[in-house]
Coordinates of N, CA and C and ligand atoms in Angstrom, one line a residue:
X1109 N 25.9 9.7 -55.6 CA 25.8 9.7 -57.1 C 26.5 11.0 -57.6
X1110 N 26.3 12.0 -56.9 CA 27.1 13.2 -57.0 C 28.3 13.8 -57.6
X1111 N 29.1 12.7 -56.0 CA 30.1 12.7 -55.6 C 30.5 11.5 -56.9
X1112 N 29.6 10.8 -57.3 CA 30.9 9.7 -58.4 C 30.6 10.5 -59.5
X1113 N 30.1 11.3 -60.2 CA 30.1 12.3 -61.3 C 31.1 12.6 -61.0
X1114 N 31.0 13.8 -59.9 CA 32.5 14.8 -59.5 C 33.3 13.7 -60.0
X1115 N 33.6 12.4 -59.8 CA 34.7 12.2 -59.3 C 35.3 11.5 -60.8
X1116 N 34.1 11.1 -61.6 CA 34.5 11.0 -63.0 C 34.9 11.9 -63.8
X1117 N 34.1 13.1 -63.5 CA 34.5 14.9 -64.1 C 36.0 14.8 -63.9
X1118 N 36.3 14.9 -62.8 CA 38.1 15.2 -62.8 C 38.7 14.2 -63.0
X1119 N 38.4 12.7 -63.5 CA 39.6 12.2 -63.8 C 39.7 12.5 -65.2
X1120 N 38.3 12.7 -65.7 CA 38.3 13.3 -67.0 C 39.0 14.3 -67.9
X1121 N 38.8 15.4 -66.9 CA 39.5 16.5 -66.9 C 40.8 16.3 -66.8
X1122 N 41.1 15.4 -66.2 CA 43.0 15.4 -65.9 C 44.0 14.8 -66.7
X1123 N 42.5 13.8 -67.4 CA 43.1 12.8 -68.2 C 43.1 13.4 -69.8
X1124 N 42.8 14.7 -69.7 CA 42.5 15.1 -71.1 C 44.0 15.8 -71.3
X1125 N 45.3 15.1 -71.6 CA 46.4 15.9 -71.5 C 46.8 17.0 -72.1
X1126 N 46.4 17.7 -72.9 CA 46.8 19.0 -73.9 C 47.4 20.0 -73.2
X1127 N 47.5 20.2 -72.0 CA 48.3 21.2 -71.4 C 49.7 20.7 -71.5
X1128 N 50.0 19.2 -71.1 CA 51.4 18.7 -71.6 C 52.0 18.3 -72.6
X1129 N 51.0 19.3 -73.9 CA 51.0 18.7 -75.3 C 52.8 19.5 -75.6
X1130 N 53.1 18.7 -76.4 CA 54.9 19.3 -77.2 C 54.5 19.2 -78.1
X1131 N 55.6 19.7 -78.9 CA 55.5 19.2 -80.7 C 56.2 17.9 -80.4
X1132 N 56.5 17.4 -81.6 CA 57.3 16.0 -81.9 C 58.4 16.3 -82.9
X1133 N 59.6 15.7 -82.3 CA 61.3 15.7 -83.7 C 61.3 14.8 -83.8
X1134 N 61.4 14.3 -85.3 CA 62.3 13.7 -85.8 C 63.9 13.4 -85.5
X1135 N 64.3 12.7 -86.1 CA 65.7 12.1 -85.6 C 66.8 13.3 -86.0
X1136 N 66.3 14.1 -87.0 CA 67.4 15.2 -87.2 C 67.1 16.5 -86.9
X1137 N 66.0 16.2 -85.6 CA 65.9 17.5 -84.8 C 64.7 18.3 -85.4
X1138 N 64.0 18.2 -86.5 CA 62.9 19.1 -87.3 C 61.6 18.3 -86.6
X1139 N 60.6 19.5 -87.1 CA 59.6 19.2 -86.4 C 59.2 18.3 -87.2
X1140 N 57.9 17.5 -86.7 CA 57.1 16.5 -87.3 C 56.0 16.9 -88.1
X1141 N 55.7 17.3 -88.9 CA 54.1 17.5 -89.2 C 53.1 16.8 -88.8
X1142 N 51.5 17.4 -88.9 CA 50.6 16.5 -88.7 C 50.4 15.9 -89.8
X1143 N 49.7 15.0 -89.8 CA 49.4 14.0 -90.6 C 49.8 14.4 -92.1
X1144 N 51.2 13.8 -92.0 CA 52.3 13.7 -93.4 C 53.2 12.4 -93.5
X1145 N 53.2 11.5 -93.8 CA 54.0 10.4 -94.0 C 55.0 10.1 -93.4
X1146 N 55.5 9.5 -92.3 CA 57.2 9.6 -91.6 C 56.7 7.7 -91.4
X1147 N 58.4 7.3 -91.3 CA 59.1 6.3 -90.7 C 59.0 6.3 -89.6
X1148 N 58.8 5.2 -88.6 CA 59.3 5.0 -87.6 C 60.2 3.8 -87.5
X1149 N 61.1 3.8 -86.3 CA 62.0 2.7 -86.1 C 63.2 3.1 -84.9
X1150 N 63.4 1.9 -84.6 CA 64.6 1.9 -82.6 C 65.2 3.2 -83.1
X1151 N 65.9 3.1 -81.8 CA 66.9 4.0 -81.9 C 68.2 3.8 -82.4
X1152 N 68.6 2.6 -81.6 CA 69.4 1.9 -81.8 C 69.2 0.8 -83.1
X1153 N 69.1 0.7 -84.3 CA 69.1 -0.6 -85.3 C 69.6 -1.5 -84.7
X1154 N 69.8 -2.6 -83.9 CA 70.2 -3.5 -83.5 C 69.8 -4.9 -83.8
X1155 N 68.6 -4.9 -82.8 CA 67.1 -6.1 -83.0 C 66.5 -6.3 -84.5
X1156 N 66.4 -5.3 -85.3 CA 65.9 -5.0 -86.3 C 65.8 -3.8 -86.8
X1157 N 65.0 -3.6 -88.0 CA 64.8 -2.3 -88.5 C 63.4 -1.3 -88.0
X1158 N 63.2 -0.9 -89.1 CA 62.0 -0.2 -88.9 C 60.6 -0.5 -89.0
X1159 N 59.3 -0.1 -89.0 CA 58.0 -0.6 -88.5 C 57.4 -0.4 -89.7
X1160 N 56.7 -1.7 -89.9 CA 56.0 -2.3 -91.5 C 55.3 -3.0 -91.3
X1161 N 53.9 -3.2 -92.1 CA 53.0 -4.2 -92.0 C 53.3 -5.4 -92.6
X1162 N 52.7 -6.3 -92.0 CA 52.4 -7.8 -92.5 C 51.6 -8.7 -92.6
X1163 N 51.1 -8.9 -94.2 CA 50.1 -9.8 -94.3 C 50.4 -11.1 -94.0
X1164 N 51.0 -11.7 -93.7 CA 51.0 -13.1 -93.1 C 51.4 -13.0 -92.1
X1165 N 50.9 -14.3 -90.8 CA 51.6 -14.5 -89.5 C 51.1 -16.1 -89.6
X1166 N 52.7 -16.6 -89.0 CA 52.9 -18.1 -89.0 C 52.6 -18.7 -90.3
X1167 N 52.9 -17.9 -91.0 CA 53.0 -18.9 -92.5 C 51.7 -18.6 -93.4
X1168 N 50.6 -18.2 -92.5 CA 49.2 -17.8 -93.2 C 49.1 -16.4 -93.0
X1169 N 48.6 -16.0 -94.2 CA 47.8 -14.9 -95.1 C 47.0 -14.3 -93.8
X1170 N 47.1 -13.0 -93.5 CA 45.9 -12.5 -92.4 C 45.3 -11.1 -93.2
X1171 N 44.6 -10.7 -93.0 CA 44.0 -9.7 -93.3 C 42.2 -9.1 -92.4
X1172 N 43.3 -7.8 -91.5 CA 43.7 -6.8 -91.8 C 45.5 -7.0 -91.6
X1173 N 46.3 -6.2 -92.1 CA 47.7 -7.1 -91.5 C 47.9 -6.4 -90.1
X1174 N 49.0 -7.5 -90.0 CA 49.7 -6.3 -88.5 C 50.6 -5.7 -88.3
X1175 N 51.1 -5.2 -87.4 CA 52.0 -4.0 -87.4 C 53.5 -5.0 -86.7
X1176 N 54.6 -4.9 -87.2 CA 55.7 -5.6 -86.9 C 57.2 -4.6 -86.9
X1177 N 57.8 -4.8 -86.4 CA 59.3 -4.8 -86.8 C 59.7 -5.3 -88.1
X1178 N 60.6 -5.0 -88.6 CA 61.6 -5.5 -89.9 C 62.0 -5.8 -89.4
X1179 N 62.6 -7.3 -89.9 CA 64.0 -8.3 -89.2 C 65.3 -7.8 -89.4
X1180 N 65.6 -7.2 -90.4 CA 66.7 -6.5 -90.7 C 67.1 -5.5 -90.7
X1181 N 68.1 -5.2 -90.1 CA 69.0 -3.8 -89.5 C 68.6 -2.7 -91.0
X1182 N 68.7 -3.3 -91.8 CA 69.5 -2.1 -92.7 C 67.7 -1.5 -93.7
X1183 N 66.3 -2.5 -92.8 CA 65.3 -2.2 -94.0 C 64.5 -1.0 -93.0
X1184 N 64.1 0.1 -93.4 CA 63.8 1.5 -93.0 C 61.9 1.1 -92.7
X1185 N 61.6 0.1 -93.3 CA 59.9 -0.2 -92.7 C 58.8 0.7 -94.0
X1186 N 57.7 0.7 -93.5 CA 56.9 1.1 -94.4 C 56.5 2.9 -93.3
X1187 N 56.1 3.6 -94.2 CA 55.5 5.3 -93.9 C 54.5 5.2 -93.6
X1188 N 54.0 6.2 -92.0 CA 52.7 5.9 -91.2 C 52.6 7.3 -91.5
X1189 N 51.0 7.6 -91.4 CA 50.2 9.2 -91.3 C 50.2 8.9 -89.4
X1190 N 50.7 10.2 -88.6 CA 50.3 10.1 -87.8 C 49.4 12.1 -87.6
X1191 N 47.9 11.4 -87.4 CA 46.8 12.6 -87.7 C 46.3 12.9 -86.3
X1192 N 46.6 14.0 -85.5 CA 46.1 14.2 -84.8 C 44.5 14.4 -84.5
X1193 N 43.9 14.2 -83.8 CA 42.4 14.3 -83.7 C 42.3 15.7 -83.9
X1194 N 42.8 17.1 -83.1 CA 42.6 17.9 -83.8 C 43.2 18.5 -85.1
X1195 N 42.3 18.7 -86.0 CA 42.8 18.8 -87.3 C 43.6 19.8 -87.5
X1196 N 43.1 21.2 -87.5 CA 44.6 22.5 -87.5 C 45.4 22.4 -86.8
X1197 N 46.2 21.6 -86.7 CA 47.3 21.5 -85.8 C 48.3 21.2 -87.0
X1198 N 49.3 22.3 -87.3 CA 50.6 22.0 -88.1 C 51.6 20.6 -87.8
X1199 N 52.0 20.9 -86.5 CA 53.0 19.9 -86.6 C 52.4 18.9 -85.1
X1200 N 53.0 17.3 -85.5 CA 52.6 16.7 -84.5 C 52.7 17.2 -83.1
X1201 N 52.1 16.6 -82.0 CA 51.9 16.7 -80.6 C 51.9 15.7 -79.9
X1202 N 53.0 15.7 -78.8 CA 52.8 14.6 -77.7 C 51.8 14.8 -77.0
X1203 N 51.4 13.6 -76.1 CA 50.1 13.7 -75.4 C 48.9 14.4 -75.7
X1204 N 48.9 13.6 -77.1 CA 47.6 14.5 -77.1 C 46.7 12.7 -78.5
X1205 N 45.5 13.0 -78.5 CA 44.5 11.8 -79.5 C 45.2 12.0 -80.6
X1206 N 45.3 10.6 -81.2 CA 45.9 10.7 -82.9 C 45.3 9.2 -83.3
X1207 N 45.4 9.1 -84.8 CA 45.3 8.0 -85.5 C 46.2 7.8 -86.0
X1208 N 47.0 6.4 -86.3 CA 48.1 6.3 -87.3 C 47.8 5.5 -88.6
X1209 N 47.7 6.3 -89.5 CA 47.4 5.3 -90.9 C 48.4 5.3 -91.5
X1210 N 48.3 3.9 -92.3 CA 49.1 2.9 -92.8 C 48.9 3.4 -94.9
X1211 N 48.5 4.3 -94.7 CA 47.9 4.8 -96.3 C 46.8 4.6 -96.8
X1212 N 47.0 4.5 -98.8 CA 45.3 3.7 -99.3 C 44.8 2.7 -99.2
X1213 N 43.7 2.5 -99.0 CA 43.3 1.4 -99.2 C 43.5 0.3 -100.0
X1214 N 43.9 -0.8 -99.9 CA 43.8 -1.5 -100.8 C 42.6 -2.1 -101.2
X1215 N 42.5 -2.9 -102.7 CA 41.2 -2.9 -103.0 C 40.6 -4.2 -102.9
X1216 N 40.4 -5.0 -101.3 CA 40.3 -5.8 -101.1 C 39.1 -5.6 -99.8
X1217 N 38.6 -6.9 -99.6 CA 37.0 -6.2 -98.7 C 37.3 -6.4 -97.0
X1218 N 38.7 -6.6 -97.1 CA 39.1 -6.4 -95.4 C 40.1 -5.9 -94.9
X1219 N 40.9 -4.7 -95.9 CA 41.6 -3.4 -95.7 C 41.0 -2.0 -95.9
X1220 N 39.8 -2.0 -96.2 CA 39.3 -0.5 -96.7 C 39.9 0.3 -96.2
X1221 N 40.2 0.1 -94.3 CA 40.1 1.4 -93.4 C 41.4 0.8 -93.0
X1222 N 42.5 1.9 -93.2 CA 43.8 1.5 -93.2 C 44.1 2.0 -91.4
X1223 N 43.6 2.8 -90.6 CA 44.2 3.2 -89.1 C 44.5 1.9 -88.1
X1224 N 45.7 2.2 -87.9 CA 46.2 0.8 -86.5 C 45.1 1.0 -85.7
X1225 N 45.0 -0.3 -84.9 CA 43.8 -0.5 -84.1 C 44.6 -1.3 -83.1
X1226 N 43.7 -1.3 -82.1 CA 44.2 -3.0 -81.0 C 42.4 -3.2 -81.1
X1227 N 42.4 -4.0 -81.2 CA 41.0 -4.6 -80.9 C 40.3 -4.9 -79.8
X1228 N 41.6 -5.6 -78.7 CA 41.0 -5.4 -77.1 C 42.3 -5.7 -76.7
X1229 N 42.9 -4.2 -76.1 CA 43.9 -3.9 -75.4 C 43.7 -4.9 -74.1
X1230 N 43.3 -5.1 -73.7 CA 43.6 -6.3 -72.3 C 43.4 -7.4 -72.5
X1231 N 43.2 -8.4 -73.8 CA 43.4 -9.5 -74.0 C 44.1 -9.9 -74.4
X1232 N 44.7 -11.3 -74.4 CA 46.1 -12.2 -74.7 C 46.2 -11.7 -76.3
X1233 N 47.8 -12.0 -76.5 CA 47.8 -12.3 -78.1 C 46.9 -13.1 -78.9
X1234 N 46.3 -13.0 -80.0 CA 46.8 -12.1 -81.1 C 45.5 -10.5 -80.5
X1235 N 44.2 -10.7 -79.8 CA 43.2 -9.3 -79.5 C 44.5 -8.4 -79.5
X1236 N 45.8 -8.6 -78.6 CA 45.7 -7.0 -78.3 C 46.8 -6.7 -78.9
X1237 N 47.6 -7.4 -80.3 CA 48.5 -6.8 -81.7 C 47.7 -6.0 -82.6
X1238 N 48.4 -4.8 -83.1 CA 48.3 -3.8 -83.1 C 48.2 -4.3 -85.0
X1239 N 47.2 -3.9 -85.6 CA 46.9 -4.6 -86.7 C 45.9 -3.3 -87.7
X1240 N 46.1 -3.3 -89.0 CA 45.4 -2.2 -89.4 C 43.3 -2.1 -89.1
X1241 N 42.7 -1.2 -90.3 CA 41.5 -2.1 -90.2 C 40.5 -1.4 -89.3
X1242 N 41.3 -0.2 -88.6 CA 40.6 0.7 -87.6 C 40.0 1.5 -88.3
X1243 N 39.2 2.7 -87.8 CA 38.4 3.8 -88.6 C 39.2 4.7 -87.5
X1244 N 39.3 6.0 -88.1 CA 40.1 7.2 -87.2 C 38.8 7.4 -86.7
X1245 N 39.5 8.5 -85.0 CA 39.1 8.6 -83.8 C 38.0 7.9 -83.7
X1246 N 37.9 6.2 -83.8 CA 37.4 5.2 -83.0 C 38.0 4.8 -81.8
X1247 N 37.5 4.7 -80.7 CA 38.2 4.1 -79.1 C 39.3 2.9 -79.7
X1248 N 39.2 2.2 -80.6 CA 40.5 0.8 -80.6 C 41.2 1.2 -81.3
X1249 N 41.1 2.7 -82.3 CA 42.3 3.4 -82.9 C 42.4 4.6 -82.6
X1250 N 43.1 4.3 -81.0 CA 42.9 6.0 -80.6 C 44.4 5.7 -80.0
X1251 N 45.3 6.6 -80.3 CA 46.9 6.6 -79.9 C 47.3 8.4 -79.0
X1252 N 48.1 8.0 -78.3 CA 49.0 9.2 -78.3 C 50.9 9.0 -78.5
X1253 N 51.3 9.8 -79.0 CA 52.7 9.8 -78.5 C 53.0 10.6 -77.3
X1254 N 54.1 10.1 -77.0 CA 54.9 10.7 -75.5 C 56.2 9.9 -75.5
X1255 N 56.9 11.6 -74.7 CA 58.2 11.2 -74.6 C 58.6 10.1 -74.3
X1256 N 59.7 9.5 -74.6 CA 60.5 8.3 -74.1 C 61.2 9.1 -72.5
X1257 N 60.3 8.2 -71.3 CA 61.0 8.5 -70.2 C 62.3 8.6 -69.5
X1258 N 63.2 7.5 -70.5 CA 64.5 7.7 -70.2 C 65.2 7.5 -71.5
X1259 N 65.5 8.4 -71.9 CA 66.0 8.2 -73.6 C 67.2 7.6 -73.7
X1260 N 67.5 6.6 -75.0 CA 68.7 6.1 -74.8 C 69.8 6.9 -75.3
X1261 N 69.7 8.0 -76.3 CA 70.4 8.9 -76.5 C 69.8 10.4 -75.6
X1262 N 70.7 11.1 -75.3 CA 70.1 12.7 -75.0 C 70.1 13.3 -76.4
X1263 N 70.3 12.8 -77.5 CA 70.7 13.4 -78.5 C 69.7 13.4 -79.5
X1264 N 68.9 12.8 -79.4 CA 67.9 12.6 -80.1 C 66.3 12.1 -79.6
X1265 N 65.6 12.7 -79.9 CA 64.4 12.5 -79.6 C 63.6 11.4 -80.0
X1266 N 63.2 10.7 -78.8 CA 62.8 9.1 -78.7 C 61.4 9.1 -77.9
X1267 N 60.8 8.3 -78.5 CA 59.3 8.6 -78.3 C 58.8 6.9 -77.7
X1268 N 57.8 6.7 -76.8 CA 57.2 5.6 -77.1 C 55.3 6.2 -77.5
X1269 N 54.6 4.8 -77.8 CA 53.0 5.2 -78.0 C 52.8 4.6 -77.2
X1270 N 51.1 5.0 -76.7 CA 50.2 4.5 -76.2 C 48.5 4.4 -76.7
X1271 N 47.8 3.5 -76.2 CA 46.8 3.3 -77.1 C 46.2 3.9 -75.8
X1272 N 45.2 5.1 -76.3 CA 44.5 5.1 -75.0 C 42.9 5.2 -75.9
X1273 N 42.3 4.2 -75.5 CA 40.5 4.5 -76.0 C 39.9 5.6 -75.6
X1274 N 40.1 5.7 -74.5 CA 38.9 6.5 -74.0 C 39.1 7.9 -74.1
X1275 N 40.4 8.2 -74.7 CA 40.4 9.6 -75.7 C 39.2 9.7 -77.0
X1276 N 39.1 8.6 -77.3 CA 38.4 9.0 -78.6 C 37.1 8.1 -78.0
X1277 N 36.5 8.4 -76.8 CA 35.1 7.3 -76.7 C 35.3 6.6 -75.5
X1278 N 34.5 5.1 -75.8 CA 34.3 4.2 -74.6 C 36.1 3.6 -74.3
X1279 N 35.7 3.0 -73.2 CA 37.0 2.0 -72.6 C 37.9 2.8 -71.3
X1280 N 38.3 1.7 -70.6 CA 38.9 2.0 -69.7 C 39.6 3.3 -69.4
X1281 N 39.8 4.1 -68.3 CA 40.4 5.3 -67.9 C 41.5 5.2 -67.5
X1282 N 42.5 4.5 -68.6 CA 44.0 4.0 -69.0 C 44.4 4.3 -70.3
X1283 N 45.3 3.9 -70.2 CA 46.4 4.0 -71.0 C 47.4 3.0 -71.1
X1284 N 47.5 2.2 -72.3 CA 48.1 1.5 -72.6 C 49.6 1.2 -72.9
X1285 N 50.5 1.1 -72.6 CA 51.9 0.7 -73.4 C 51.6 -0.4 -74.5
X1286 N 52.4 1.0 -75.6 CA 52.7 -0.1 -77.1 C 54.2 -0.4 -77.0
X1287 N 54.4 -1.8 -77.0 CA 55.4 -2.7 -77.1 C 55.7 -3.7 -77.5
X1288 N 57.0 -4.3 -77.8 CA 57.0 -5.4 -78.5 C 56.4 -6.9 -78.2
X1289 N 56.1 -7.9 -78.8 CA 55.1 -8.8 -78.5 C 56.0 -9.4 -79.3
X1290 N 57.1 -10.4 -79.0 CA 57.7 -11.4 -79.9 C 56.7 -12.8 -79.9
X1291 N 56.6 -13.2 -81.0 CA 56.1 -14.6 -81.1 C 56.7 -15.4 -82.1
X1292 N 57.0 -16.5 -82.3 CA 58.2 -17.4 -83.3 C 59.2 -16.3 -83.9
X1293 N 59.9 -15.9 -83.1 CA 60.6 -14.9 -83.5 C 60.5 -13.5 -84.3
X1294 N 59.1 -13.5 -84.7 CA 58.6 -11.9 -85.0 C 58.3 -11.2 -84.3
X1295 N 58.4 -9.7 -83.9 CA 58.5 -9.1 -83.5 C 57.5 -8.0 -84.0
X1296 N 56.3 -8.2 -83.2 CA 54.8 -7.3 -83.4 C 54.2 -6.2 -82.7
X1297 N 53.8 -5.2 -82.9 CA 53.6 -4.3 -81.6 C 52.5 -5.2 -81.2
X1298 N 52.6 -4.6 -79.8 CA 51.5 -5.0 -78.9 C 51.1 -4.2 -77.7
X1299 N 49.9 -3.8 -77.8 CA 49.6 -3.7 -75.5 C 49.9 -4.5 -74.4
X1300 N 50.4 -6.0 -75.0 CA 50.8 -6.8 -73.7 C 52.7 -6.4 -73.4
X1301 N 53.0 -6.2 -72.3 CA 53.8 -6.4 -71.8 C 53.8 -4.9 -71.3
X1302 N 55.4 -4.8 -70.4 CA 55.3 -3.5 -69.8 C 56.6 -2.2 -70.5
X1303 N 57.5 -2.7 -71.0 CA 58.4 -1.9 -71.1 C 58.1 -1.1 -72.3
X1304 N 57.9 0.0 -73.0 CA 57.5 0.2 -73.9 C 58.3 0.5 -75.3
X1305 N 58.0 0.5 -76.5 CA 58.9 0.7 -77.3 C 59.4 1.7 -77.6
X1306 N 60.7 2.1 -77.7 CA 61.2 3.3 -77.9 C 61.8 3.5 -79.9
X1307 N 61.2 4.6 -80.0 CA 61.3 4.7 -81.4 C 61.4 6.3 -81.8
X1308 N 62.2 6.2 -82.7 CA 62.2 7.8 -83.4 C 61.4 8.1 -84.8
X1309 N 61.1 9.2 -85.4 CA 60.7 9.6 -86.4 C 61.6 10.1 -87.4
X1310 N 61.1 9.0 -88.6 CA 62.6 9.4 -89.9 C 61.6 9.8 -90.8
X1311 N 62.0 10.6 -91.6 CA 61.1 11.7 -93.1 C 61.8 10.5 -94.0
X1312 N 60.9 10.7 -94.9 CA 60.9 9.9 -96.2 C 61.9 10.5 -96.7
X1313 N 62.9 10.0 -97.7 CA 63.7 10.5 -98.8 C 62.4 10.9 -99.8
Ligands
LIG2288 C1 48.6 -2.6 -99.9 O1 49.3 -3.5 -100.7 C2 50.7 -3.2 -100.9 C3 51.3 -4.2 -101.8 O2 50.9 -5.5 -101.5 C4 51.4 -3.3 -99.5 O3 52.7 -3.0 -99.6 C5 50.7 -2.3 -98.6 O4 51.3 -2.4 -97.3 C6 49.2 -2.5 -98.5 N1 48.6 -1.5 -97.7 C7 47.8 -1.7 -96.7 C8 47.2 -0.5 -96.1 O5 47.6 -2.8 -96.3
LIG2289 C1 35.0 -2.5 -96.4 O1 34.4 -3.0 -97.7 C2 33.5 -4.0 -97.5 C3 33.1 -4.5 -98.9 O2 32.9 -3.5 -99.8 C4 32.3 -3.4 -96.7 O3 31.4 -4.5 -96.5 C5 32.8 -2.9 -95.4 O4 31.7 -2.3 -94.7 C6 33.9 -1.9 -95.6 N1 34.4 -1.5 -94.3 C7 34.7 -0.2 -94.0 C8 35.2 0.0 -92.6 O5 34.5 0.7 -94.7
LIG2290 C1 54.4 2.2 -69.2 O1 55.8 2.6 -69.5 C2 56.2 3.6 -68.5 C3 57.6 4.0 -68.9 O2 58.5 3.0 -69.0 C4 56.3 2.8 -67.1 O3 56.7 3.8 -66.1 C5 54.9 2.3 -66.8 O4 54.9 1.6 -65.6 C6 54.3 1.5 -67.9 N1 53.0 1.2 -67.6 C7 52.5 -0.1 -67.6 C8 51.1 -0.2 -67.2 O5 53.2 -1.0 -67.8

């Protein structure tokens, strides 16, 4: 019994990353703030644009919405808060707890709480699409950023996320890749698959 404490203490301990914490750049090299409004979106515009919510999927109305791609190269997406769990912190941090909010509330009885969530990271589509509707530092809206392992430019700073719960609470002593989840041709974040998404940070005009 001891010995499985110890042995939960240190994965605990190891898994609490803030010694590998960085700031975060944006695409033109400036830091990121904490929790201040930025774009995200590829690196490359190719596939699509940048990352925006969506109240319908397959033709019907959903609500809380979910988190997608823009289909078009040239549309920049909607502005995420990304809020680190700790609050004095100026500018964002890799590897370390955050929430990403989607803004105010709308005035409807199943948007109140605007933070991306997964609902259950290890179940099939749609549980584990990344959809608003979370409460910050709850376990299903608990995120970190981290470097993009092999960037496609050196020139710019390219990031993927991960959903990890058990930063902020219960759930597995993992870590999730956020990635894309195509389904009839839209293109949704997700926990299912392995490659993860690579995205930069753009400042609002
Ligand atoms: C609130 O509604 C506006 C307009 O329909 C929409 O653009 C925005 O994404 C919604 N916000 C949230 C948090 O769902
Ligand atoms: C959202 O609003 C509805 C209706 O007012 C309420 O029942 C629900 O508890 C609220 N949810 C959150 C997360 O605040
Ligand atoms: C998450 O992404 C990283 C970087 O591409 C990869 O090395 C790792 O195997 C992925 N993890 C899972 C569980 O797919």
């Amino acid at each position: 019994m001891i010995y499985v404490l110890f042995l939960v203490f240190i994965i605990t301990t190891q898994s609490i990353p803030s010694t590998s914490a960085s700031e975060v750049y944006d695409v033109t090299g400036n830091k990121v703030p904490n929790n201040v409004p930025y774009y995200i979106g590829p690196v490359i515009w190719a596939k699509g644009g940048g990352i925006k919510l969506t109240d319908t999927k397959n033709n019907n109305k959903v609500c809380p919405p979910y988190v997608m791609q823009d289909p078009a190269e040239v549309n920049i997406g909607g502005h995420f808060r990304f809020t680190l769990s700790a609050y004095n912190q100026k500018y964002l941090l890799t590897s370390y707890g955050l929430g990403i909010d989607s803004g105010s509330p709308n005035k409807s009885t199943c948007d109140n709480s605007t933070f991306w969530q997964i609902p259950n990271a290890e179940a099939k589509a749609p549980s584990n699409l990344i959809r608003t509707g979370g409460l910050f530092e709850t376990a299903v809206s608990c995120f970190q950023v981290v470097d993009y392992p092999k960037p496609t430019s050196p020139k710019v700073h390219s990031y993927m996320l991960q959903h990890c719960p058990y930063f902020c609470g219960a759930g597995p002593m993992t870590c999730f890749n956020v990635s894309i989840y195509e389904e009839k041709g839209v293109r949704y974040l997700a926990s299912s698959g392995i490659t993860p998404f690579e995205f930069v940070f753009q400042k609002p005009k």
